[in-house]
Amino acid sequence: MAGCGVLQRYLSVGEVASRSGITVSAVHFYERKGLISSIRTDGNQRRFHRGVLRKLAIIKVAQKTGIPLSEIGDAFDKLPPNTIPTAGDWEKLSSRWRDDLNERIEQLTRLRDQLGQCIGCGCLSISDCPLRNPADELSGDGPGARLLELEHE
């Protein structure tokens, strides 16, 4: 596909995988999910526009922060069709995810800080339970680790 030092507009699936640092099967997976798209050559081989590399980079960053693929897809759907995401697009996408990420960080921080304490699960086996959840009073508020979940609700 390389020709005379000129950057090619379209890449094979192997080139996309190599350039983006993901497997070929992952490229196919993201295509099946509708996050990226390809065209077919006369020989029925997939070819991806170079702009797919930017979309894959966004997908990788978003996934590392815990953003589900469905939300990534929803965000991509809000971008202008058939365009390569710009720095401005990235700013819009990332700002949509920032609040969710901050909320998850706060929840994880609470979890970390309370790992060695009673979390209100109802087991009453930790010595702190009589102090933080006497007679399993929190069970009336619903199932699960109530001390963690109540702070989040």
XYZ file of C-alpha atoms in Angstrom:
153
model
C 0.000 0.000 0.000
C 2.896 2.400 0.476
C 3.699 4.279 -2.652
C 6.576 6.660 -3.363
C 6.676 8.033 0.189
C 3.150 9.447 -0.108
C 0.859 8.762 2.845
C -1.939 6.501 1.752
C -5.508 7.469 2.651
C -6.573 3.877 3.239
C -5.006 1.167 5.364
C -5.473 -2.591 5.505
C -6.835 -4.148 8.673
C -3.315 -5.359 9.540
C -1.880 -1.875 9.111
C -4.636 -0.404 11.281
C -3.991 -2.993 13.981
C -0.249 -2.422 13.871
C -0.505 1.381 13.911
C -3.124 1.497 16.672
C -1.564 -1.152 18.909
C -4.604 -3.432 18.944
C -5.234 -6.856 17.452
C -6.839 -7.475 14.083
C -9.727 -9.171 15.888
C -10.243 -6.006 17.961
C -10.416 -3.934 14.764
C -13.080 -6.322 13.436
C -14.913 -6.183 16.786
C -15.057 -2.379 16.807
C -16.283 -2.451 13.224
C -19.055 -4.941 14.111
C -20.058 -2.660 16.986
C -20.344 0.255 14.540
C -17.591 2.316 16.171
C -15.455 2.331 13.018
C -16.165 1.534 9.380
C -14.338 0.309 6.324
C -14.810 0.074 2.609
C -14.231 -3.028 0.474
C -11.825 -3.342 -2.420
C -12.724 -5.104 -5.650
C -11.076 -8.155 -4.064
C -13.421 -7.826 -1.043
C -10.622 -6.765 1.324
C -11.336 -4.216 4.044
C -9.706 -0.826 3.789
C -9.911 1.761 6.544
C -9.519 5.497 6.143
C -6.511 6.786 8.098
C -8.901 8.754 10.327
C -9.902 5.476 11.952
C -6.589 5.612 13.839
C -7.826 8.678 15.736
C -11.144 7.004 16.527
C -9.308 3.927 17.813
C -7.101 6.127 19.994
C -10.220 7.746 21.468
C -11.767 4.318 22.041
C -8.643 3.090 23.845
C -8.460 6.146 26.113
C -12.176 6.019 26.876
C -12.037 2.305 27.677
C -9.050 2.829 29.992
C -11.173 5.271 31.974
C -13.996 2.733 32.152
C -16.368 4.251 29.601
C -18.568 1.472 28.161
C -18.499 0.896 24.406
C -22.179 1.819 24.190
C -21.406 5.293 25.563
C -18.439 5.659 23.226
C -20.716 4.770 20.320
C -23.352 7.270 21.492
C -20.684 9.965 21.671
C -19.397 9.129 18.183
C -22.978 9.338 16.887
C -23.068 12.983 17.984
C -20.037 13.825 15.823
C -20.499 14.977 12.233
C -20.793 11.893 9.983
C -17.919 10.800 7.751
C -15.367 13.051 9.411
C -12.185 12.510 11.392
C -12.580 13.581 15.051
C -10.773 16.855 15.685
C -9.163 18.199 18.842
C -12.381 20.149 19.421
C -14.398 16.956 19.047
C -12.151 15.265 21.597
C -12.706 18.147 24.016
C -16.481 17.724 23.688
C -16.288 13.946 24.074
C -13.982 14.048 27.073
C -16.000 16.724 28.844
C -19.088 14.512 28.597
C -17.215 11.721 30.338
C -15.410 13.833 32.946
C -18.311 14.059 35.428
C -18.903 10.312 35.258
C -15.211 9.655 35.797
C -15.083 12.014 38.795
C -18.107 10.279 40.320
C -16.482 6.872 39.891
C -13.241 8.180 41.422
C -15.188 9.416 44.459
C -16.959 6.053 44.794
C -13.690 4.138 44.523
C -12.070 6.448 47.069
C -14.904 5.754 49.539
C -14.562 2.034 48.886
C -10.785 2.164 49.416
C -11.155 4.165 52.620
C -13.737 1.751 54.060
C -12.280 -1.579 52.956
C -11.237 -2.521 56.476
C -14.470 -1.366 58.110
C -18.099 -2.370 58.294
C -19.817 -1.585 55.005
C -23.334 -2.357 56.197
C -23.715 -5.695 54.453
C -25.602 -7.296 57.313
C -23.116 -10.034 58.209
C -22.457 -8.557 61.706
C -19.158 -10.410 61.913
C -16.777 -7.466 62.117
C -16.288 -5.797 65.506
C -17.207 -2.394 64.005
C -20.639 -3.615 62.922
C -22.323 -3.048 66.304
C -21.059 0.545 66.167
C -21.822 1.340 62.533
C -24.774 -1.004 61.899
C -26.251 -2.083 65.252
C -28.746 -4.956 64.997
C -28.422 -4.694 61.199
C -30.590 -1.552 61.114
C -29.375 -0.768 57.593
C -31.127 -3.854 56.202
C -34.347 -1.846 56.262
C -32.842 0.487 53.673
C -32.360 -2.276 51.111
C -29.892 -4.973 50.111
C -26.164 -4.736 49.665
C -23.385 -2.735 51.263
C -25.612 0.106 52.453
C -22.923 2.324 53.955
C -21.218 2.596 50.582
C -24.396 2.768 48.529
C -26.185 5.316 50.724
C -23.333 7.774 50.291
C -23.728 7.427 46.537
C -27.533 7.753 46.380
